[in-house]
Every structure is written in C-alpha cells, then in structure tokens.
CSV table of C-alpha atoms in Angstrom, one decimal:
chain,number,residue,atom,x,y,z
A,12,MET,CA,9.6,17.3,59.2
A,13,LYS,CA,8.3,16.0,62.5
A,14,ASN,CA,4.7,16.4,61.5
A,15,ILE,CA,5.3,14.5,58.2
A,16,ILE,CA,7.3,11.6,59.6
A,17,ILE,CA,5.2,11.0,62.7
A,18,GLY,CA,2.1,11.3,60.5
A,19,MET,CA,3.5,8.7,58.1
A,20,ALA,CA,4.6,6.3,60.8
A,21,VAL,CA,1.3,6.4,62.6
A,22,GLY,CA,-0.7,6.0,59.5
A,23,ASP,CA,1.5,3.1,58.4
A,24,ALA,CA,1.1,1.5,61.8
A,25,VAL,CA,-2.7,1.8,61.7
A,26,GLY,CA,-2.7,0.1,58.3
A,27,VAL,CA,-0.2,-2.7,58.9
A,28,PRO,CA,-2.6,-5.2,60.5
A,29,TYR,CA,-5.1,-4.9,57.6
A,30,GLU,CA,-2.7,-5.3,54.6
A,31,PHE,CA,-4.0,-7.5,51.8
A,32,ILE,CA,-7.6,-7.5,53.2
A,33,TYR,CA,-9.9,-6.3,50.4
A,34,LYS,CA,-12.4,-3.6,50.6
A,35,ASP,CA,-15.5,-5.8,50.7
A,36,ARG,CA,-14.2,-7.4,54.0
A,37,MET,CA,-13.2,-4.0,55.4
A,38,GLU,CA,-16.8,-2.8,54.8
A,39,ILE,CA,-18.1,-5.6,56.9
A,40,ASP,CA,-15.5,-5.2,59.7
A,41,PRO,CA,-13.9,-1.7,59.3
A,42,CYS,CA,-10.8,-0.4,61.0
A,43,VAL,CA,-11.9,2.0,63.7
A,44,ASP,CA,-8.6,2.3,65.8
A,45,MET,CA,-4.9,1.3,65.9
A,46,ILE,CA,-4.6,-2.3,66.8
A,47,GLY,CA,-1.9,-5.0,66.9
A,48,HIS,CA,-1.3,-8.3,65.1
A,49,GLY,CA,-3.5,-9.0,62.1
A,50,THR,CA,-1.8,-9.7,58.7
A,51,HIS,CA,1.8,-9.6,59.8
A,52,ASN,CA,1.3,-10.5,63.5
A,53,GLN,CA,3.1,-7.4,64.7
A,54,PRO,CA,2.6,-5.5,68.0
A,55,LYS,CA,0.4,-2.4,68.0
A,56,GLY,CA,2.3,0.6,66.8
A,57,THR,CA,4.5,-1.3,64.3
A,58,TRP,CA,5.2,0.5,61.0
A,59,SER,CA,6.4,-1.2,57.8
A,60,ASP,CA,8.9,-0.8,55.0
A,61,ASP,CA,7.1,2.4,54.0
A,62,THR,CA,8.3,4.3,57.1
A,63,SER,CA,11.6,2.4,57.2
A,64,MET,CA,12.6,3.7,53.7
A,65,ALA,CA,11.3,7.2,54.5
A,66,LEU,CA,13.6,7.2,57.6
A,67,CYS,CA,16.5,6.1,55.5
A,68,ILE,CA,15.9,9.1,53.3
A,69,VAL,CA,15.9,11.5,56.3
A,70,ASP,CA,19.0,9.8,57.7
A,71,SER,CA,20.7,10.3,54.3
A,72,LEU,CA,19.6,13.9,53.9
A,73,LYS,CA,21.2,14.9,57.2
A,74,ASN,CA,24.4,14.9,55.1
A,75,GLY,CA,23.0,16.5,52.0
A,76,LEU,CA,21.4,15.1,48.9
A,77,ASN,CA,23.3,12.0,47.8
A,78,TYR,CA,21.5,9.4,45.7
A,79,SER,CA,24.2,6.8,46.2
A,80,ASP,CA,24.0,7.2,50.0
A,81,MET,CA,20.2,6.8,49.9
A,82,ALA,CA,20.7,3.6,47.9
A,83,ASP,CA,23.2,2.4,50.4
A,84,LYS,CA,20.8,3.0,53.2
A,85,PHE,CA,18.0,1.2,51.4
A,86,SER,CA,20.4,-1.7,51.1
A,87,LYS,CA,21.3,-1.6,54.8
A,88,TRP,CA,17.6,-1.5,55.6
A,89,LEU,CA,16.8,-4.6,53.4
A,90,TYR,CA,19.8,-6.7,54.4
A,91,GLY,CA,20.9,-5.1,57.6
A,92,ASN,CA,17.6,-4.1,59.3
A,93,LEU,CA,18.5,-0.4,59.4
A,94,TRP,CA,15.5,1.6,60.5
A,95,THR,CA,13.2,-1.3,61.1
A,96,PRO,CA,10.7,-1.1,64.0
A,97,HIS,CA,11.8,-4.3,65.8
A,98,GLY,CA,15.1,-5.3,64.2
A,99,GLU,CA,13.8,-7.3,61.2
A,100,VAL,CA,12.3,-6.6,57.8
A,101,PHE,CA,8.9,-8.3,57.7
A,102,ASP,CA,7.6,-6.8,54.4
A,103,HIS,CA,9.1,-5.5,51.2
A,104,GLY,CA,8.2,-5.1,47.5
A,105,PHE,CA,9.6,-7.3,44.8
A,106,ALA,CA,10.5,-4.4,42.5
A,107,THR,CA,12.2,-2.6,45.4
A,108,LYS,CA,14.3,-5.7,46.2
A,109,ARG,CA,15.3,-6.2,42.5
A,110,ALA,CA,16.5,-2.6,42.3
A,111,ILE,CA,18.4,-2.8,45.6
A,112,ASP,CA,20.1,-6.0,44.5
A,113,LYS,CA,21.0,-4.3,41.2
A,114,TRP,CA,22.6,-1.5,43.2
A,115,ILE,CA,24.5,-3.9,45.5
A,116,LYS,CA,25.9,-5.7,42.4
A,117,GLY,CA,27.2,-2.3,41.0
A,118,GLU,CA,25.3,-2.7,37.8
A,119,SER,CA,24.3,1.0,37.4
A,120,SER,CA,24.2,4.4,39.1
A,121,ALA,CA,21.8,4.7,42.0
A,122,PHE,CA,18.9,6.4,40.1
A,123,GLU,CA,19.2,3.9,37.2
A,124,CYS,CA,18.4,0.9,39.3
A,125,GLY,CA,14.6,1.1,39.3
A,126,GLY,CA,12.5,-0.8,36.9
A,127,LYS,CA,11.3,1.1,33.8
A,128,SER,CA,8.6,-1.1,32.4
A,129,ILE,CA,4.9,-0.5,32.9
A,130,SER,CA,4.7,-3.6,35.1
A,131,THR,CA,7.0,-2.0,37.7
A,132,ASN,CA,4.6,0.7,38.8
A,133,GLY,CA,4.0,-0.5,42.3
A,134,ASN,CA,3.8,2.2,45.0
A,135,GLY,CA,7.3,1.4,46.5
A,136,SER,CA,8.6,4.9,45.8
A,137,VAL,CA,5.3,6.8,46.4
A,138,MET,CA,5.3,5.5,49.9
A,139,ARG,CA,8.5,7.3,50.9
A,140,THR,CA,8.5,10.5,48.8
A,141,LEU,CA,7.0,12.7,51.6
A,142,ALA,CA,10.3,12.5,53.4
A,143,LEU,CA,11.8,14.7,50.7
A,144,VAL,CA,9.3,17.6,51.2
A,145,PRO,CA,11.1,19.8,53.7
A,146,TYR,CA,14.3,19.5,51.7
A,147,ILE,CA,12.8,20.4,48.3
A,148,SER,CA,10.2,22.9,49.5
A,149,ASN,CA,12.4,26.0,48.7
A,150,TYR,CA,13.4,24.9,45.2
A,151,ASN,CA,11.6,25.7,42.0
A,152,PRO,CA,9.3,23.0,40.4
A,153,ASP,CA,12.0,21.9,37.9
A,154,ILE,CA,14.4,21.1,40.7
A,155,ARG,CA,11.7,19.5,42.9
A,156,TYR,CA,10.8,17.2,40.0
A,157,THR,CA,14.4,16.3,39.3
A,158,VAL,CA,15.0,15.3,43.0
A,159,VAL,CA,11.7,13.5,43.4
A,160,SER,CA,12.1,11.7,40.1
A,161,ASN,CA,15.7,10.6,40.8
A,162,VAL,CA,14.8,9.3,44.3
A,163,SER,CA,11.9,7.4,42.9
A,164,SER,CA,14.2,6.0,40.2
A,165,ILE,CA,16.4,4.3,42.8
A,166,THR,CA,13.7,1.6,42.8
A,167,HIS,CA,10.9,2.7,40.4
A,168,ALA,CA,12.0,4.5,37.2
A,169,HIS,CA,8.9,4.4,35.0
A,170,TRP,CA,7.3,7.8,34.3
A,171,ILE,CA,4.0,6.8,36.0
A,172,SER,CA,5.9,6.1,39.3
A,173,LYS,CA,7.9,9.3,39.0
A,174,TYR,CA,4.8,11.4,38.3
A,175,SER,CA,2.9,9.8,41.1
A,176,CYS,CA,5.6,10.8,43.5
A,177,TYR,CA,5.7,14.3,42.1
A,178,LEU,CA,1.9,14.7,42.5
A,179,VAL,CA,2.1,13.7,46.1
A,180,SER,CA,5.1,15.9,46.8
A,181,GLU,CA,3.7,19.0,45.1
A,182,PHE,CA,0.5,18.7,47.1
A,183,ALA,CA,2.6,18.3,50.2
A,184,VAL,CA,4.9,21.2,49.4
A,185,ALA,CA,1.8,23.4,49.0
A,186,LEU,CA,0.6,22.2,52.4
A,187,TYR,CA,4.0,22.7,53.9
A,188,LYS,CA,3.9,26.3,52.9
A,189,GLY,CA,0.7,26.8,54.8
A,190,ASN,CA,-1.9,26.6,52.1
A,191,SER,CA,-5.4,25.3,52.8
A,192,LYS,CA,-6.1,21.7,51.5
A,193,GLU,CA,-8.2,23.1,48.7
A,194,LEU,CA,-5.6,25.7,47.6
A,195,ALA,CA,-2.9,23.1,47.9
A,196,TRP,CA,-4.7,20.8,45.5
A,197,HIS,CA,-5.2,23.6,43.0
A,198,THR,CA,-1.5,24.6,43.2
A,199,ALA,CA,-0.2,21.1,43.0
A,200,ARG,CA,-2.5,20.2,40.1
A,201,ILE,CA,-1.3,23.2,38.0
A,202,SER,CA,2.4,22.5,38.8
A,203,PHE,CA,1.9,18.8,38.0
A,204,LEU,CA,0.2,19.5,34.6
A,205,GLU,CA,2.8,22.1,33.7
A,206,MET,CA,5.6,19.7,34.3
A,207,ALA,CA,3.9,16.9,32.3
A,208,LYS,CA,3.3,19.4,29.4
A,209,SER,CA,7.0,19.7,29.0
A,210,ASP,CA,7.6,16.0,29.0
A,211,ILE,CA,4.8,15.5,26.5
A,212,ALA,CA,6.2,18.2,24.2
A,213,TRP,CA,9.6,16.5,24.2
A,214,GLY,CA,7.9,13.2,23.4
A,215,ASN,CA,8.9,11.6,26.7
A,216,ILE,CA,5.2,10.9,27.5
A,217,ASP,CA,2.2,10.2,25.2
A,218,LYS,CA,-0.5,12.8,25.9
A,219,GLU,CA,-3.4,10.4,25.6
A,220,GLU,CA,-1.7,7.9,27.9
A,221,PHE,CA,-1.0,10.7,30.4
A,222,ASP,CA,-4.5,12.1,30.3
A,223,ASP,CA,-6.0,8.6,30.8
A,224,GLU,CA,-3.6,7.7,33.6
A,225,PHE,CA,-4.0,10.9,35.6
A,226,SER,CA,-7.6,11.9,34.6
A,227,PHE,CA,-8.1,12.8,38.3
A,228,CYS,CA,-5.6,15.7,37.9
A,229,LEU,CA,-7.7,17.2,35.0
A,230,ILE,CA,-10.4,18.0,37.6
A,231,ASP,CA,-10.1,21.1,39.7
A,232,ASP,CA,-13.5,20.8,41.4
A,233,LEU,CA,-13.2,17.5,43.3
A,234,THR,CA,-16.7,17.7,44.7
A,235,THR,CA,-17.8,16.0,41.4
A,236,LEU,CA,-16.1,12.8,42.5
A,237,SER,CA,-17.2,10.0,44.8
A,238,ASP,CA,-15.5,7.6,47.2
A,239,ASN,CA,-16.0,4.6,44.9
A,240,GLN,CA,-13.8,6.2,42.2
A,241,PHE,CA,-10.7,5.5,44.4
A,242,SER,CA,-8.8,2.4,45.3
A,243,GLY,CA,-6.4,1.1,48.0
A,244,CYS,CA,-4.5,-1.1,45.6
A,245,GLY,CA,-0.7,-1.0,45.4
A,246,TYR,CA,-0.5,0.8,42.0
A,247,ALA,CA,1.6,4.0,42.2
A,248,ARG,CA,-1.0,6.3,40.7
A,249,ASP,CA,-3.8,4.9,42.8
A,250,THR,CA,-1.9,5.3,46.1
A,251,ALA,CA,-1.1,8.9,45.1
A,252,VAL,CA,-4.6,10.0,44.2
A,253,THR,CA,-6.4,8.0,46.9
A,254,SER,CA,-4.2,9.5,49.6
A,255,ILE,CA,-4.8,13.0,48.4
A,256,TRP,CA,-8.6,12.3,48.2
A,257,CYS,CA,-8.6,11.0,51.8
A,258,ILE,CA,-7.2,14.3,52.9
A,259,LEU,CA,-9.5,16.5,50.8
A,260,SER,CA,-12.7,14.6,51.7
A,261,THR,CA,-12.2,14.4,55.5
A,262,ASN,CA,-11.8,16.9,58.4
A,263,THR,CA,-9.4,15.3,60.9
A,264,TYR,CA,-6.3,13.2,60.8
A,265,LYS,CA,-8.0,10.2,62.3
A,266,GLU,CA,-10.9,10.3,59.8
A,267,ALA,CA,-8.5,10.6,56.9
A,268,VAL,CA,-6.3,7.7,58.0
A,269,LEU,CA,-9.2,5.4,58.8
A,270,LYS,CA,-10.7,6.2,55.4
A,271,ALA,CA,-7.4,5.2,53.8
A,272,VAL,CA,-7.2,1.9,55.6
A,273,ASN,CA,-10.8,1.0,54.9
A,274,TYR,CA,-10.2,1.1,51.2
A,275,GLY,CA,-8.4,-2.2,51.9
A,276,ASP,CA,-5.6,-4.0,50.0
A,277,ASP,CA,-2.3,-2.1,50.4
A,278,THR,CA,-3.6,-0.5,53.6
A,279,ASP,CA,-0.3,0.4,55.2
A,280,THR,CA,0.9,2.4,52.2
A,281,THR,CA,-2.3,4.3,51.5
A,282,ALA,CA,-2.5,5.1,55.2
A,283,CYS,CA,1.2,6.0,55.4
A,284,VAL,CA,1.0,8.6,52.6
A,285,THR,CA,-2.4,9.9,53.9
A,286,GLY,CA,-0.9,10.1,57.4
A,287,GLY,CA,2.1,12.1,56.2
A,288,LEU,CA,-0.2,14.5,54.4
A,289,GLY,CA,-2.5,14.6,57.5
A,290,GLY,CA,0.5,15.4,59.7
A,291,LEU,CA,1.1,18.5,57.5
A,292,VAL,CA,-2.6,19.6,57.7
A,293,TYR,CA,-3.3,18.8,61.4
A,294,GLY,CA,0.2,18.6,63.1
A,295,VAL,CA,1.3,16.0,65.6
A,296,ASP,CA,-1.1,17.5,68.1
A,297,GLY,CA,-4.0,16.6,65.7
A,298,ILE,CA,-3.0,12.9,65.8
A,299,PRO,CA,-4.7,10.7,68.4
A,300,GLU,CA,-2.3,10.7,71.4
A,301,ASP,CA,-2.6,7.0,72.0
A,302,TRP,CA,-1.6,6.4,68.4
A,303,VAL,CA,1.5,8.5,68.8
A,304,ASN,CA,2.5,7.0,72.1
A,305,SER,CA,2.1,3.5,70.8
A,306,LEU,CA,4.5,4.1,67.9
A,307,ALA,CA,7.5,1.7,67.8
A,308,ARG,CA,10.8,3.5,68.3
A,309,LYS,CA,9.0,6.9,68.7
A,310,ASP,CA,11.9,8.4,70.5
A,311,ASP,CA,14.4,7.2,67.9
A,312,ILE,CA,12.3,8.7,65.1
A,313,ILE,CA,12.0,12.0,66.9
A,314,GLU,CA,15.8,12.1,67.6
A,315,LEU,CA,16.5,11.5,63.9
A,316,VAL,CA,14.1,14.2,62.8
A,317,GLU,CA,15.8,16.6,65.3
A,318,GLN,CA,19.2,15.8,63.9
A,319,TYR,CA,17.9,16.5,60.4
A,320,GLU,CA,16.4,19.8,61.4
A,321,ALA,CA,19.5,20.9,63.4
A,322,THR,CA,21.6,20.3,60.2
A,323,TYR,CA,19.5,22.6,58.1
A,324,GLU,CA,19.0,25.2,60.8
A,325,ASN,CA,22.8,25.7,60.9
A,326,VAL,CA,23.2,26.0,57.1
C-alpha cells in the first residue's frame, strides 16, 4: 500500500501546478521537476482531490469494505476538509460533487449516487481506484470487478467509468503480484476483455461501442503504438490508458510521471494514476527523494498506510 499511495501523492503533486495547461504549451515549456504554485498557487508537494479521495478509501478500508462509510468520508472531504493537504479543498469535479450531494440528501444507496449518462465519464473515480488494489488483490476477477465497480459508482456509475477503473486496477493487481510491466499488461488485458465479454453477452454493453471505446485493449503488442495516440484529457478512458502507456513506455518512476504531466490538461490526475502504478513498479526508493520529502503531510500519509497494513496483518 505504501508504494501505491506515496506514488500517487507524489505524481499528483508534480502535476498540480500544470493542471489545465494544454499539450502544445507543455511541449514549449515542459515539466522537468516538482515545483510549487502554478495553476492552483499551492506550495511545492501539494496533492489534489485525487489523493484526498484515495486516502479516504484507505481510511475507510481500515475497518473493512463499507461503501456507505466511503461515501461518508468523501462527504467529509468535500465539506469538512478530511484528508486535504492544507486544510481546504481547492479542486473537485462537478460530477463528484453532484454524487456526494445526492448521498448527503439520502436520495439513494452509496453506489447508486454516481451519474450514469455518457456525459458523466470524467476521471473522478479512475483517479482513486488504485487505493483498492491491496484489498482486492487476493480475490477472483469477478469480486475484484464488483468492488471496483461499486466504488466507482459512488460518484461515476456509467460502464465506461467502471471499466476504466477496472482496467487500471487489473494492471495494478498484476504488478502488485510481482509481474513485469509487460506480463502485467498481458494479464490485465485478458482479464479485462473476459469481464467485458460477459457484460456484452448479457446485453449490458454494446460490443461495437466497447470495441471502439477500448480499442487500445485489443492490442497485445503495444510497440505498434505511438505517443501521439494518447491524451491527458479528463475523460475516464483516456486517463486509464494513458497512465498505463506512461508506465509501459518508460523505464523509471520520474520519466513516467513527467511524461504523464507533459501530456497536459488534467495533469494531476494522469500523473497521480501513473505515479501509483510507478510506485508498484519501482517502489518508494525509486521515487526521487526530494519529491517524497516535499510531500504535504507525508508523515500523516505514512501513518494512515501503516494503520491499514496493521489491520490486515492481524486478520
């Protein structure tokens, strides 16, 4: 868990100053290091809502899987500043806020709050899904999909969002189990397509729509792809596939995260997901020391992770 969460938080913090800057500008003046200020005028090492919501998941999972408790913690983050880097929320997604407001009003169960229309497929659930990986890693794919899908649905319930989360989590589970990047992709791709086959057979997903949306996942040999086929935009699918590509096409944590940021646009989220995956591949020791030491609330994050790990070590 530590490798994932520190990896996420650091990647997030590298991306925060560049959020909403488009790729053409990033190509002229690329990100080469962790800095402060920028878009949100935050100190160096500040992470965003991406890490905050991931930490809420870890905090909740200390006491077992409870979707209502996760929704409560998301509410306490948005309106009570729970797990914020400096005591205030400075960024959030509109779909996420609508879903949390729906939960607070008691309008539905926790995993029925998320938007289900095609227009609600922002990356607000993809950005936090890696926090589930240690918990789900020993379950079979059906259970893993159920958990990931339900947690996504607290804020994002369309099948594209749920499958985007599942793709990232399956790649991460394979890495968590010690597989190479290449084997992890092969394993995740097969698992992902098998799960979708079932939904397609039941009529829950249209096959042509799925194949078009996730054409990336129909390719096992990714050497046929190029960097310009990926995007840093805030769409759930793009965040998932671009983050995986940043890991597969680089050789260090730093290189992967900088590549993610330099796609521009939703830089904090692409770098957060890439950073979490990079933490699994390279470990905390593979992250630049200055980046880790600059992290806001680093000791609090580590303490939370240790509490989570102690819970499951004693089970």
